[in-house]
Amino acid sequence: MNKFFKTGLIFSILLIFSGCATWQLINTDNLKWKQYYFEAELPEGWVKFNSPVHLLFLTKDGVLLQCITISRHDLDKELPMSKKKIKENMLIQDIASIVVDEMTLNREEYLNLEFLENKPSNIGGIKGFRLIYTFNNKDFMQYRGIAYGFIFKKKYYDIEYLAAKQYYFEKGFLDFESFV
């Protein structure tokens, strides 16, 4: 089961059983977002989902077409695929290497995975890395993703933009870049 399908299924089930509005349109009244130590201006016209597994989950045209997510993970926990651990004192290129290994080993979700870029990056004054990659899902839909990763306050964070490669990636790319 691919990542988008699982995410869509989980969100649909949660939406059905929650009985309350969990989607919120981003307009000029609610562009500001703040959680924990982070704040950002959300892209207007996107929709925010109150996700139980992400700090922030946004989409514009649907979760299977494109999304922006921010996730937070504990350090020193064994990752499911590579069994490696991200530690606070690691070099940023070593953390990027672990993330690449984790994605590469997840052959169920990432078919024909190819990394186009893996380089250091600065995210709001914090040293991190930027990955650009492409893959197919089980239905042979092509996706392109950009992931920023960094450690902050003893947690690992990733900010990711994932979209269908044809049409939707370019459609939301500038919104994502201005968001980051």
Short mmCIF file of C-alpha atoms in Angstrom, two decimals:
data_model
loop_
_atom_site.label_atom_id
_atom_site.label_comp_id
_atom_site.label_asym_id
_atom_site.label_seq_id
_atom_site.Cartn_x
_atom_site.Cartn_y
_atom_site.Cartn_z
CA MET A 1 0.00 0.00 0.00
CA ASN A 2 1.61 3.26 -1.04
CA LYS A 3 2.13 6.28 1.21
CA PHE A 4 -0.49 8.48 -0.45
CA PHE A 5 -3.14 5.76 -0.46
CA LYS A 6 -2.49 4.94 3.21
CA THR A 7 -2.54 8.62 4.13
CA GLY A 8 -5.74 9.20 2.17
CA LEU A 9 -7.39 6.14 3.71
CA ILE A 10 -6.40 7.14 7.24
CA PHE A 11 -7.63 10.70 6.73
CA SER A 12 -10.92 9.47 5.26
CA ILE A 13 -11.52 7.13 8.18
CA LEU A 14 -10.63 9.83 10.68
CA LEU A 15 -12.90 12.30 8.92
CA ILE A 16 -15.83 9.87 8.91
CA PHE A 17 -15.47 8.91 12.57
CA SER A 18 -14.57 12.31 13.93
CA GLY A 19 -17.87 13.95 13.04
CA CYS A 20 -16.26 17.37 13.07
CA ALA A 21 -14.58 19.65 10.59
CA THR A 22 -10.91 18.74 10.42
CA TRP A 23 -10.11 20.58 7.18
CA GLN A 24 -9.54 24.32 7.25
CA LEU A 25 -9.16 26.53 4.18
CA ILE A 26 -6.16 28.86 4.40
CA ASN A 27 -7.26 32.39 3.56
CA THR A 28 -6.09 35.88 4.48
CA ASP A 29 -7.62 35.50 7.97
CA ASN A 30 -5.51 32.50 9.00
CA LEU A 31 -2.19 32.63 7.16
CA LYS A 32 -0.09 32.49 10.35
CA TRP A 33 0.83 29.11 11.81
CA LYS A 34 2.76 28.54 15.04
CA GLN A 35 3.52 25.33 16.87
CA TYR A 36 6.26 24.52 19.35
CA TYR A 37 9.23 26.68 18.36
CA PHE A 38 8.21 27.26 14.76
CA GLU A 39 6.06 29.71 12.93
CA ALA A 40 5.34 30.21 9.25
CA GLU A 41 3.06 31.93 6.82
CA LEU A 42 0.86 29.32 5.18
CA PRO A 43 0.20 29.44 1.43
CA GLU A 44 -3.19 30.99 0.70
CA GLY A 45 -5.72 28.73 -1.00
CA TRP A 46 -4.31 25.52 0.49
CA VAL A 47 -6.20 23.43 3.05
CA LYS A 48 -4.87 22.49 6.49
CA PHE A 49 -5.70 19.11 7.99
CA ASN A 50 -5.50 18.52 11.73
CA SER A 51 -3.29 15.46 11.42
CA PRO A 52 -2.58 13.20 14.38
CA VAL A 53 0.84 12.24 12.93
CA HIS A 54 2.16 15.54 11.53
CA LEU A 55 2.77 18.92 13.11
CA LEU A 56 1.36 20.37 9.91
CA PHE A 57 -0.35 18.81 6.90
CA LEU A 58 -1.40 20.95 3.92
CA THR A 59 -2.83 20.14 0.52
CA LYS A 60 -4.28 22.21 -2.29
CA ASP A 61 -5.82 19.75 -4.73
CA GLY A 62 -5.97 16.57 -2.62
CA VAL A 63 -3.68 14.38 -0.55
CA LEU A 64 -2.93 12.07 -3.48
CA LEU A 65 -1.90 14.97 -5.72
CA GLN A 66 0.27 17.17 -3.50
CA CYS A 67 0.98 17.91 0.14
CA ILE A 68 3.28 19.84 2.42
CA THR A 69 4.05 18.23 5.77
CA ILE A 70 6.12 18.96 8.83
CA SER A 71 6.96 16.01 11.05
CA ARG A 72 8.88 15.67 14.30
CA HIS A 73 10.70 12.51 15.42
CA ASP A 74 12.50 11.43 18.55
CA LEU A 75 16.25 10.99 18.33
CA ASP A 76 18.04 7.75 19.19
CA LYS A 77 15.10 5.62 18.04
CA GLU A 78 15.74 2.80 15.62
CA LEU A 79 14.29 3.54 12.21
CA PRO A 80 11.99 0.84 10.81
CA MET A 81 13.81 0.02 7.55
CA SER A 82 17.51 0.67 8.09
CA LYS A 83 17.49 0.03 11.86
CA LYS A 84 19.82 3.04 12.13
CA LYS A 85 19.43 5.83 14.67
CA ILE A 86 19.63 9.59 14.21
CA LYS A 87 21.63 11.12 17.04
CA GLU A 88 21.92 14.71 18.15
CA ASN A 89 25.69 15.01 17.62
CA MET A 90 25.75 13.60 14.06
CA LEU A 91 27.04 15.54 11.09
CA ILE A 92 24.23 16.76 8.84
CA GLN A 93 25.53 14.76 5.85
CA ASP A 94 25.42 11.60 7.98
CA ILE A 95 21.80 12.29 8.91
CA ALA A 96 20.97 12.85 5.23
CA SER A 97 22.66 9.55 4.42
CA ILE A 98 20.49 7.73 6.98
CA VAL A 99 17.33 9.31 5.54
CA VAL A 100 18.39 8.28 2.02
CA ASP A 101 19.06 4.72 3.26
CA GLU A 102 15.67 4.59 5.00
CA MET A 103 13.83 5.70 1.88
CA THR A 104 15.86 3.41 -0.41
CA LEU A 105 15.08 0.37 1.73
CA ASN A 106 11.35 1.15 1.68
CA ARG A 107 10.80 -0.51 -1.68
CA GLU A 108 7.09 -0.95 -1.03
CA GLU A 109 6.47 2.79 -0.97
CA TYR A 110 9.23 4.11 -3.22
CA LEU A 111 9.48 2.24 -6.52
CA ASN A 112 12.21 3.39 -8.92
CA LEU A 113 13.46 5.86 -6.30
CA GLU A 114 16.05 8.28 -7.64
CA PHE A 115 17.76 11.08 -5.74
CA LEU A 116 18.37 14.15 -7.86
CA GLU A 117 19.92 16.31 -5.13
CA ASN A 118 21.39 15.81 -1.68
CA LYS A 119 23.05 18.93 -0.32
CA PRO A 120 23.42 20.98 2.86
CA SER A 121 20.82 23.65 3.43
CA ASN A 122 19.97 26.38 5.91
CA ILE A 123 16.40 26.27 7.23
CA GLY A 124 15.56 29.40 9.19
CA GLY A 125 19.13 29.70 10.47
CA ILE A 126 19.39 25.98 11.35
CA LYS A 127 21.87 23.73 9.55
CA GLY A 128 20.14 20.96 7.66
CA PHE A 129 19.97 19.17 4.34
CA ARG A 130 17.79 19.20 1.25
CA LEU A 131 16.87 16.14 -0.79
CA ILE A 132 15.12 16.18 -4.13
CA TYR A 133 13.88 12.83 -5.36
CA THR A 134 11.47 11.07 -7.69
CA PHE A 135 9.69 7.73 -7.41
CA ASN A 136 6.69 5.77 -8.64
CA ASN A 137 3.94 4.33 -6.51
CA LYS A 138 2.49 0.85 -7.05
CA ASP A 139 0.07 2.27 -9.64
CA PHE A 140 3.07 3.68 -11.58
CA MET A 141 2.10 7.26 -10.77
CA GLN A 142 5.26 9.39 -10.79
CA TYR A 143 5.96 11.67 -7.83
CA ARG A 144 8.60 14.24 -7.08
CA GLY A 145 9.54 15.30 -3.58
CA ILE A 146 11.65 17.82 -1.74
CA ALA A 147 12.59 17.13 1.85
CA TYR A 148 14.43 19.35 4.29
CA GLY A 149 15.77 17.70 7.44
CA PHE A 150 17.36 19.14 10.58
CA ILE A 151 17.81 18.64 14.31
CA PHE A 152 16.39 21.19 16.71
CA LYS A 153 15.88 21.01 20.50
CA LYS A 154 16.76 17.29 20.62
CA LYS A 155 14.26 16.29 17.91
CA TYR A 156 14.63 15.49 14.22
CA TYR A 157 12.31 17.50 11.95
CA ASP A 158 11.47 17.12 8.29
CA ILE A 159 9.61 19.50 6.04
CA GLU A 160 8.46 17.81 2.89
CA TYR A 161 6.70 18.70 -0.33
CA LEU A 162 5.43 15.74 -2.30
CA ALA A 163 3.40 15.97 -5.50
CA ALA A 164 2.48 14.15 -8.66
CA LYS A 165 5.37 14.87 -11.01
CA GLN A 166 3.20 15.85 -13.94
CA TYR A 167 1.44 19.20 -13.44
CA TYR A 168 0.96 19.24 -9.64
CA PHE A 169 4.63 19.44 -8.62
CA GLU A 170 5.19 22.67 -10.53
CA LYS A 171 1.78 24.01 -9.53
CA GLY A 172 2.63 23.99 -5.81
CA PHE A 173 6.42 24.35 -5.93
CA LEU A 174 6.57 28.14 -5.49
CA ASP A 175 4.11 27.99 -2.58
CA PHE A 176 6.34 25.42 -0.88
CA GLU A 177 9.55 27.35 -1.48
CA SER A 178 8.05 30.55 -0.07
CA PHE A 179 6.71 28.55 2.90
CA VAL A 180 10.15 27.15 3.74
#
